[in-house]
Amino acid sequence: MREYNTYIFDLDGTLLDTLDDLAASTNYALRQNALPEHPVDDIRRFVGNGVRKLIERAVPGGESHPLFEKTLATFREHYLVHSQDRTQPYPGIVPLLRRLRDKGKKIAVVSNKFHAATFELCGHYFPSLIDAAIGESEGIRKKPAPDTVYEAMRLLASDPLSTVYVGDSDVDIATARNSGLPCVSVLWGFRDRDFLIEHGATTLVQSPDEIF
């Protein structure tokens, strides 16, 4: 695989296996508001477009439900406290980031997870390995809009011609396309090979060792 100067990673399903904690906080929020809970495999399909969309998909009737905003707030409060209960880096991710760091590569994370959680998780699991971590916040469009990717490249003074985007979902494929970057799609995350190919994946990897 071609070597790049800047590597921009998605977080959930790419660097971190966050599914169990996302599912636990989602079902806690639903339970606290007397709403039906979901199995983990359903929540796997709900994630990828940010917290608001996750709860919209989980709550019957979505945003039109009278308890939607309360459920969303409950999720946020619970997840900020419990985001590290069962979350772990995928095997091989930390060695990959260390190799990139040792070679002087620039490393960023862009996520549709709200910014406080993105920043905290990157600091906890990847101390001194991430140059910029950007999550969902007011005033910047979330993926698949290119805004967070552009902001990462701005912060790192990166050349788009020497930058690659790495993610695990259709949202990531669209984000890379909208940002004008090549996309590496990983196969250990929340979407399978057939789904990724159907949504335009062209470069797929089964192991972090294949990225660098």
Tab-separated table of C-alpha atoms in Angstrom:
chain	number	residue	atom	x	y	z
A	1	MET	CA	0.000	0.000	0.000
A	2	ARG	CA	1.209	3.502	-0.770
A	3	GLU	CA	2.848	5.413	2.090
A	4	TYR	CA	1.288	8.744	3.132
A	5	ASN	CA	2.420	11.620	5.323
A	6	THR	CA	-0.931	12.057	7.115
A	7	TYR	CA	-3.317	9.345	8.293
A	8	ILE	CA	-6.836	10.408	9.299
A	9	PHE	CA	-8.796	7.729	11.143
A	10	ASP	CA	-12.405	7.230	12.059
A	11	LEU	CA	-12.752	6.190	15.731
A	12	ASP	CA	-15.665	3.812	16.421
A	13	GLY	CA	-15.258	0.541	14.542
A	14	THR	CA	-11.861	1.579	13.182
A	15	LEU	CA	-9.514	2.283	16.092
A	16	LEU	CA	-11.773	1.364	19.003
A	17	ASP	CA	-14.324	-1.389	19.527
A	18	THR	CA	-16.923	0.789	21.242
A	19	LEU	CA	-20.025	-1.213	20.393
A	20	ASP	CA	-20.732	-2.744	23.813
A	21	ASP	CA	-20.506	0.603	25.600
A	22	LEU	CA	-22.626	2.347	22.963
A	23	ALA	CA	-25.225	-0.395	23.255
A	24	ALA	CA	-25.195	-0.273	27.064
A	25	SER	CA	-25.693	3.507	27.145
A	26	THR	CA	-28.372	3.386	24.445
A	27	ASN	CA	-30.358	0.722	26.269
A	28	TYR	CA	-29.877	2.474	29.604
A	29	ALA	CA	-31.324	5.671	28.124
A	30	LEU	CA	-34.237	3.761	26.594
A	31	ARG	CA	-34.888	1.865	29.818
A	32	GLN	CA	-34.851	5.035	31.918
A	33	ASN	CA	-37.541	6.461	29.659
A	34	ALA	CA	-39.676	3.281	29.546
A	35	LEU	CA	-38.865	2.673	25.870
A	36	PRO	CA	-38.110	-0.705	24.275
A	37	GLU	CA	-34.473	-1.781	24.236
A	38	HIS	CA	-32.497	-3.229	21.308
A	39	PRO	CA	-30.090	-6.141	20.855
A	40	VAL	CA	-26.459	-5.251	20.219
A	41	ASP	CA	-26.650	-6.281	16.549
A	42	ASP	CA	-29.409	-3.720	15.968
A	43	ILE	CA	-27.334	-0.996	17.589
A	44	ARG	CA	-24.385	-1.983	15.386
A	45	ARG	CA	-26.522	-0.938	12.412
A	46	PHE	CA	-27.653	2.269	14.144
A	47	VAL	CA	-24.174	3.741	14.695
A	48	GLY	CA	-22.039	5.731	12.274
A	49	ASN	CA	-23.920	8.996	11.826
A	50	GLY	CA	-23.484	10.541	15.252
A	51	VAL	CA	-25.199	10.252	18.604
A	52	ARG	CA	-28.374	12.057	17.620
A	53	LYS	CA	-28.937	9.731	14.681
A	54	LEU	CA	-28.175	6.716	16.884
A	55	ILE	CA	-30.909	7.684	19.345
A	56	GLU	CA	-33.258	8.667	16.518
A	57	ARG	CA	-32.931	5.138	15.135
A	58	ALA	CA	-33.309	3.565	18.579
A	59	VAL	CA	-36.394	5.500	19.748
A	60	PRO	CA	-39.745	4.453	18.237
A	61	GLY	CA	-40.816	7.240	15.906
A	62	GLY	CA	-37.412	8.936	16.144
A	63	GLU	CA	-37.311	12.670	16.722
A	64	SER	CA	-41.100	12.891	16.679
A	65	HIS	CA	-41.343	10.899	19.920
A	66	PRO	CA	-42.094	13.208	22.895
A	67	LEU	CA	-39.287	11.587	24.917
A	68	PHE	CA	-36.655	11.796	22.175
A	69	GLU	CA	-34.699	14.771	23.557
A	70	LYS	CA	-34.828	13.416	27.098
A	71	THR	CA	-33.566	10.036	25.924
A	72	LEU	CA	-30.752	11.705	23.982
A	73	ALA	CA	-29.734	13.699	27.059
A	74	THR	CA	-29.817	10.561	29.206
A	75	PHE	CA	-27.584	8.779	26.716
A	76	ARG	CA	-25.046	11.608	26.685
A	77	GLU	CA	-24.862	11.752	30.479
A	78	HIS	CA	-24.474	7.985	30.828
A	79	TYR	CA	-21.976	7.559	27.994
A	80	LEU	CA	-19.611	10.253	29.261
A	81	VAL	CA	-19.278	8.256	32.491
A	82	HIS	CA	-19.305	4.753	30.987
A	83	SER	CA	-17.559	5.127	27.619
A	84	GLN	CA	-14.535	3.149	28.821
A	85	ASP	CA	-16.277	0.267	30.604
A	86	ARG	CA	-15.713	-2.321	27.865
A	87	THR	CA	-14.218	-0.308	25.021
A	88	GLN	CA	-10.785	-1.428	23.793
A	89	PRO	CA	-8.527	-0.753	20.809
A	90	TYR	CA	-8.788	-3.410	18.131
A	91	PRO	CA	-5.824	-5.835	18.054
A	92	GLY	CA	-2.863	-4.313	16.248
A	93	ILE	CA	-4.091	-0.706	16.381
A	94	VAL	CA	-1.712	0.604	19.049
A	95	PRO	CA	1.347	-0.958	17.339
A	96	LEU	CA	0.169	0.575	14.038
A	97	LEU	CA	-0.085	4.045	15.567
A	98	ARG	CA	3.329	3.651	17.164
A	99	ARG	CA	4.869	2.666	13.824
A	100	LEU	CA	3.305	5.704	12.184
A	101	ARG	CA	4.555	7.934	14.993
A	102	ASP	CA	8.076	6.457	14.802
A	103	LYS	CA	8.141	7.213	11.065
A	104	GLY	CA	7.159	10.829	11.691
A	105	LYS	CA	3.660	10.533	10.213
A	106	LYS	CA	0.872	12.913	11.218
A	107	ILE	CA	-2.147	11.216	12.807
A	108	ALA	CA	-5.667	12.576	13.293
A	109	VAL	CA	-9.015	11.189	14.391
A	110	VAL	CA	-12.319	12.540	13.081
A	111	SER	CA	-15.514	11.147	14.536
A	112	ASN	CA	-19.251	11.726	14.582
A	113	LYS	CA	-19.122	10.987	18.303
A	114	PHE	CA	-19.589	14.177	20.331
A	115	HIS	CA	-16.320	16.040	20.772
A	116	ALA	CA	-15.840	15.614	24.533
A	117	ALA	CA	-16.058	11.825	24.263
A	118	THR	CA	-13.832	11.728	21.164
A	119	PHE	CA	-11.144	13.793	22.851
A	120	GLU	CA	-11.318	11.819	26.101
A	121	LEU	CA	-11.198	8.400	24.430
A	122	CYS	CA	-8.229	9.324	22.237
A	123	GLY	CA	-6.346	10.706	25.225
A	124	HIS	CA	-7.074	7.617	27.312
A	125	TYR	CA	-6.355	4.866	24.793
A	126	PHE	CA	-3.761	6.550	22.561
A	127	PRO	CA	-1.747	8.944	24.742
A	128	SER	CA	0.872	10.860	22.737
A	129	LEU	CA	-0.107	9.032	19.544
A	130	ILE	CA	-2.817	11.323	18.112
A	131	ASP	CA	-1.973	14.822	16.871
A	132	ALA	CA	-5.582	16.009	16.489
A	133	ALA	CA	-8.923	14.574	17.638
A	134	ILE	CA	-12.107	16.163	16.323
A	135	GLY	CA	-15.651	15.126	17.182
A	136	GLU	CA	-19.151	16.455	16.644
A	137	SER	CA	-19.623	20.037	17.856
A	138	GLU	CA	-21.615	23.162	17.103
A	139	GLY	CA	-20.627	25.033	13.971
A	140	ILE	CA	-18.989	22.172	12.093
A	141	ARG	CA	-20.894	19.684	9.971
A	142	LYS	CA	-20.481	16.039	10.860
A	143	LYS	CA	-19.399	13.346	8.438
A	144	PRO	CA	-19.975	12.604	5.591
A	145	ALA	CA	-19.499	16.355	5.132
A	146	PRO	CA	-15.762	17.009	4.742
A	147	ASP	CA	-15.570	19.713	7.425
A	148	THR	CA	-13.918	17.678	10.201
A	149	VAL	CA	-11.407	16.226	7.750
A	150	TYR	CA	-10.552	19.682	6.432
A	151	GLU	CA	-10.154	20.926	10.000
A	152	ALA	CA	-7.796	18.062	10.812
A	153	MET	CA	-5.690	18.800	7.736
A	154	ARG	CA	-5.646	22.490	8.645
A	155	LEU	CA	-4.480	21.775	12.192
A	156	LEU	CA	-1.753	19.454	10.940
A	157	ALA	CA	-0.781	21.603	7.935
A	158	SER	CA	-1.268	18.523	5.776
A	159	ASP	CA	-1.227	18.296	1.995
A	160	PRO	CA	-4.339	16.525	0.623
A	161	LEU	CA	-2.135	14.790	-1.962
A	162	SER	CA	-0.242	12.997	0.828
A	163	THR	CA	-3.205	12.268	3.113
A	164	VAL	CA	-5.334	9.121	3.428
A	165	TYR	CA	-8.593	8.482	5.260
A	166	VAL	CA	-9.210	5.190	7.107
A	167	GLY	CA	-12.669	4.042	8.250
A	168	ASP	CA	-15.066	1.133	8.590
A	169	SER	CA	-18.389	2.327	7.161
A	170	ASP	CA	-20.301	3.746	4.242
A	171	VAL	CA	-20.200	7.111	6.019
A	172	ASP	CA	-16.403	6.953	5.943
A	173	ILE	CA	-16.323	6.089	2.246
A	174	ALA	CA	-18.535	9.097	1.520
A	175	THR	CA	-16.479	11.314	3.841
A	176	ALA	CA	-13.261	10.456	2.028
A	177	ARG	CA	-14.907	11.010	-1.350
A	178	ASN	CA	-16.305	14.386	-0.262
A	179	SER	CA	-12.881	15.370	1.075
A	180	GLY	CA	-11.071	14.377	-2.111
A	181	LEU	CA	-9.013	11.730	-0.290
A	182	PRO	CA	-8.331	8.049	-0.937
A	183	CYS	CA	-10.138	5.727	1.476
A	184	VAL	CA	-8.942	2.567	3.166
A	185	SER	CA	-11.895	0.502	4.461
A	186	VAL	CA	-11.200	-1.841	7.373
A	187	LEU	CA	-12.939	-5.191	7.738
A	188	TRP	CA	-12.798	-5.580	11.523
A	189	GLY	CA	-15.374	-2.862	12.252
A	190	PHE	CA	-19.149	-2.440	12.220
A	191	ARG	CA	-19.783	-3.221	8.509
A	192	ASP	CA	-18.924	-6.290	6.455
A	193	ARG	CA	-17.104	-6.628	3.128
A	194	ASP	CA	-20.204	-6.943	0.929
A	195	PHE	CA	-21.791	-3.868	2.497
A	196	LEU	CA	-18.626	-1.801	2.043
A	197	ILE	CA	-18.148	-2.861	-1.587
A	198	GLU	CA	-21.801	-2.108	-2.283
A	199	HIS	CA	-21.203	1.418	-0.965
A	200	GLY	CA	-18.111	2.068	-3.048
A	201	ALA	CA	-15.136	0.671	-1.136
A	202	THR	CA	-12.117	0.135	-3.374
A	203	THR	CA	-9.309	-0.606	-0.901
A	204	LEU	CA	-10.073	-3.066	1.915
A	205	VAL	CA	-7.777	-4.386	4.633
A	206	GLN	CA	-8.204	-7.258	7.070
A	207	SER	CA	-5.442	-6.268	9.495
A	208	PRO	CA	-3.856	-3.009	10.719
A	209	ASP	CA	-0.528	-4.370	9.445
A	210	GLU	CA	-1.820	-3.837	5.907
A	211	ILE	CA	-2.208	-0.102	6.427
A	212	PHE	CA	1.463	0.643	7.109
